[in-house]
Structures are given as C-alpha cells and as structure tokens.
Amino acid sequence: QVQLAESGGGLVQAGDSLRLSCTGSGRTLTPFAMGWFRQAPGKEREFVASISWGGDSTYYADAVKGRFTVSRDNAKNEVYLQTNNLIPEDTAVYYCATGPFASAAGMANMRGGLDFWGKGTLVTVSS
C-alpha cells in the first residue's frame, strides 16, 4: 500500500524552472528506487530520470541531461525533480513511479516492475 502524489507543475515560459515533488504515503519510500516519467501529447510515455534507494546513483534521459536534477529526501518520504531551462518540448504530464523490485537502472532502460504510480502533474512550457 504505497500511494504517490505529484505536485509542482504549472504553466511557464521557455527558460523558466519548476521543482516537481512526489510525496509518498502509506509506507515509506526509503527502500525503493524512484523514477520520473512523462507523457506528451501524441507521444508514448518516456523515461525522464531515476534515483537509487540510497540516492547514490542517478540516471537521466539524454533530452534532459544537464537541465534536470533528481533528488530525494527519505526522511520526508519525498523525491524531487528540479527542471531548469525548460523548453516547449518538455511539455507533458509528469509522473513519479516505483516498485519493490524496480531499480533505477532498470527504469532508465524502460524495464517493468513499476507497480505504483502517481496521478501526474502537468508541465506546460510556452515559447
């Protein structure tokens, strides 16, 4: 029984930044790797970033490397995605996800095992 809730999305202009948050409830997220995914209109859901259970390993999609940063605060049962220098191509619904057998590396390779998903938060970037 893990529930995830994303927040922090909104309407911004190109070059702006947003800090997305994912808060877990029900049970602690501490043992789980966490991932961020997004789905843009007309596209399949894609991997964005992931972080290992201890925060020592992170992975990023090529499209966001150097602009996005994933982090976590296990004491607060939260994971974050700092999105800097946003571009219109970043427009999408952003989801956080996890699973008891999912790894950060596996998420980067679009492997399965993600049993828990949030409802998403919408990021819209205008040019």
mmCIF file of C-alpha atoms in Angstrom:
data_model
loop_
_atom_site.group_PDB
_atom_site.id
_atom_site.type_symbol
_atom_site.label_atom_id
_atom_site.label_comp_id
_atom_site.label_asym_id
_atom_site.label_seq_id
_atom_site.Cartn_x
_atom_site.Cartn_y
_atom_site.Cartn_z
ATOM 1 C CA GLN A 1 0.000 0.000 0.000
ATOM 2 C CA VAL A 2 2.052 2.842 -1.416
ATOM 3 C CA GLN A 3 0.380 5.982 -2.680
ATOM 4 C CA LEU A 4 2.229 8.632 -4.683
ATOM 5 C CA ALA A 5 1.193 12.207 -5.306
ATOM 6 C CA GLU A 6 2.973 14.639 -7.621
ATOM 7 C CA SER A 7 2.862 18.402 -7.334
ATOM 8 C CA GLY A 8 4.645 21.480 -8.631
ATOM 9 C CA GLY A 9 3.581 21.543 -12.252
ATOM 10 C CA GLY A 10 2.295 24.633 -13.952
ATOM 11 C CA LEU A 11 2.423 26.960 -16.924
ATOM 12 C CA VAL A 12 5.810 28.564 -17.521
ATOM 13 C CA GLN A 13 7.775 30.193 -20.298
ATOM 14 C CA ALA A 14 10.832 28.783 -22.002
ATOM 15 C CA GLY A 15 13.895 29.247 -19.833
ATOM 16 C CA ASP A 16 11.967 29.049 -16.571
ATOM 17 C CA SER A 17 12.322 26.403 -13.888
ATOM 18 C CA LEU A 18 9.992 24.239 -11.855
ATOM 19 C CA ARG A 19 10.520 21.975 -8.890
ATOM 20 C CA LEU A 20 8.340 18.906 -9.046
ATOM 21 C CA SER A 21 7.699 16.900 -5.911
ATOM 22 C CA CYS A 22 6.482 13.387 -5.327
ATOM 23 C CA THR A 23 5.244 12.550 -1.874
ATOM 24 C CA GLY A 24 4.718 9.021 -0.701
ATOM 25 C CA SER A 25 2.181 7.839 1.803
ATOM 26 C CA GLY A 26 1.019 4.543 3.186
ATOM 27 C CA ARG A 27 4.536 3.205 3.584
ATOM 28 C CA THR A 28 7.987 4.723 3.473
ATOM 29 C CA LEU A 29 9.704 5.018 0.104
ATOM 30 C CA THR A 30 13.131 4.574 1.627
ATOM 31 C CA PRO A 31 13.870 1.067 0.260
ATOM 32 C CA PHE A 32 12.609 1.865 -3.243
ATOM 33 C CA ALA A 33 14.285 3.327 -6.267
ATOM 34 C CA MET A 34 12.191 6.156 -7.675
ATOM 35 C CA GLY A 35 11.624 7.276 -11.216
ATOM 36 C CA TRP A 36 10.157 10.186 -13.113
ATOM 37 C CA PHE A 37 8.373 9.654 -16.402
ATOM 38 C CA ARG A 38 6.450 11.931 -18.705
ATOM 39 C CA GLN A 39 3.927 11.692 -21.479
ATOM 40 C CA ALA A 40 3.485 14.434 -24.039
ATOM 41 C CA PRO A 41 0.545 14.772 -26.430
ATOM 42 C CA GLY A 42 0.881 12.321 -29.288
ATOM 43 C CA LYS A 43 3.825 10.515 -27.726
ATOM 44 C CA GLU A 44 4.392 7.418 -25.668
ATOM 45 C CA ARG A 45 5.286 7.673 -22.028
ATOM 46 C CA GLU A 46 9.036 8.072 -21.690
ATOM 47 C CA PHE A 47 11.675 7.869 -19.027
ATOM 48 C CA VAL A 48 12.972 11.140 -17.603
ATOM 49 C CA ALA A 49 15.106 10.439 -14.539
ATOM 50 C CA SER A 50 15.587 7.922 -11.756
ATOM 51 C CA ILE A 51 17.387 7.651 -8.455
ATOM 52 C CA SER A 52 18.507 4.666 -6.431
ATOM 53 C CA TRP A 53 17.227 3.866 -2.970
ATOM 54 C CA GLY A 54 20.252 5.455 -1.342
ATOM 55 C CA GLY A 55 20.492 8.371 -3.734
ATOM 56 C CA ASP A 56 23.999 7.387 -4.820
ATOM 57 C CA SER A 57 23.062 6.646 -8.426
ATOM 58 C CA THR A 58 21.021 8.774 -10.789
ATOM 59 C CA TYR A 59 20.047 8.363 -14.423
ATOM 60 C CA TYR A 60 18.725 10.823 -16.955
ATOM 61 C CA ALA A 61 17.259 10.734 -20.400
ATOM 62 C CA ASP A 62 19.502 12.362 -22.985
ATOM 63 C CA ALA A 63 16.899 15.036 -23.628
ATOM 64 C CA VAL A 64 17.108 16.369 -20.074
ATOM 65 C CA LYS A 65 20.747 15.822 -19.130
ATOM 66 C CA GLY A 66 22.321 18.978 -17.801
ATOM 67 C CA ARG A 67 18.943 20.613 -17.214
ATOM 68 C CA PHE A 68 17.080 18.341 -14.796
ATOM 69 C CA THR A 69 18.197 17.060 -11.412
ATOM 70 C CA VAL A 70 16.556 14.283 -9.437
ATOM 71 C CA SER A 71 16.992 14.054 -5.680
ATOM 72 C CA ARG A 72 15.269 12.581 -2.684
ATOM 73 C CA ASP A 73 14.740 13.158 0.999
ATOM 74 C CA ASN A 74 13.933 9.854 2.602
ATOM 75 C CA ALA A 75 13.255 11.460 5.967
ATOM 76 C CA LYS A 76 10.413 13.378 4.321
ATOM 77 C CA ASN A 77 9.398 10.465 2.115
ATOM 78 C CA GLU A 78 9.749 12.679 -0.946
ATOM 79 C CA VAL A 79 11.516 12.714 -4.272
ATOM 80 C CA TYR A 80 12.097 15.817 -6.381
ATOM 81 C CA LEU A 81 12.750 16.764 -9.962
ATOM 82 C CA GLN A 82 14.329 20.154 -10.460
ATOM 83 C CA THR A 83 13.655 21.196 -14.031
ATOM 84 C CA ASN A 84 15.790 24.080 -15.275
ATOM 85 C CA ASN A 85 15.936 25.887 -18.607
ATOM 86 C CA LEU A 86 12.639 24.418 -19.683
ATOM 87 C CA ILE A 87 11.821 24.217 -23.377
ATOM 88 C CA PRO A 88 8.484 23.639 -25.115
ATOM 89 C CA GLU A 89 9.452 20.021 -25.790
ATOM 90 C CA ASP A 90 9.315 19.434 -22.035
ATOM 91 C CA THR A 91 5.558 19.967 -22.054
ATOM 92 C CA ALA A 92 3.995 16.808 -20.676
ATOM 93 C CA VAL A 93 2.281 15.199 -17.748
ATOM 94 C CA TYR A 94 4.987 14.137 -15.327
ATOM 95 C CA TYR A 95 4.570 11.013 -13.231
ATOM 96 C CA CYS A 96 6.563 9.508 -10.419
ATOM 97 C CA ALA A 97 6.659 5.755 -10.058
ATOM 98 C CA THR A 98 8.230 2.982 -8.061
ATOM 99 C CA GLY A 99 8.060 -0.704 -7.319
ATOM 100 C CA PRO A 100 9.553 -3.080 -4.779
ATOM 101 C CA PHE A 101 11.643 -4.847 -7.422
ATOM 102 C CA ALA A 102 12.397 -1.934 -9.731
ATOM 103 C CA SER A 103 15.877 -0.457 -9.974
ATOM 104 C CA ALA A 104 16.960 2.985 -11.082
ATOM 105 C CA ALA A 105 18.991 1.470 -13.905
ATOM 106 C CA GLY A 106 16.047 -0.635 -14.963
ATOM 107 C CA MET A 107 13.834 2.424 -15.127
ATOM 108 C CA ALA A 108 16.366 4.121 -17.394
ATOM 109 C CA ASN A 109 16.110 1.129 -19.715
ATOM 110 C CA MET A 110 12.306 1.233 -19.609
ATOM 111 C CA ARG A 111 12.056 -2.077 -17.815
ATOM 112 C CA GLY A 112 8.924 -3.107 -15.992
ATOM 113 C CA GLY A 113 8.325 -3.650 -12.329
ATOM 114 C CA LEU A 114 6.714 -0.287 -11.632
ATOM 115 C CA ASP A 115 3.707 -1.133 -9.515
ATOM 116 C CA PHE A 116 2.897 2.273 -8.069
ATOM 117 C CA TRP A 117 2.210 5.473 -9.979
ATOM 118 C CA GLY A 118 1.019 8.911 -9.102
ATOM 119 C CA LYS A 119 -1.742 10.656 -10.999
ATOM 120 C CA GLY A 120 0.678 13.083 -12.623
ATOM 121 C CA THR A 121 1.290 16.809 -12.666
ATOM 122 C CA LEU A 122 1.086 18.868 -15.845
ATOM 123 C CA VAL A 123 4.015 20.965 -17.013
ATOM 124 C CA THR A 124 3.313 23.344 -19.877
ATOM 125 C CA VAL A 125 6.150 25.359 -21.394
ATOM 126 C CA SER A 126 5.367 28.225 -23.746
ATOM 127 C CA SER A 127 7.894 29.612 -26.216
#
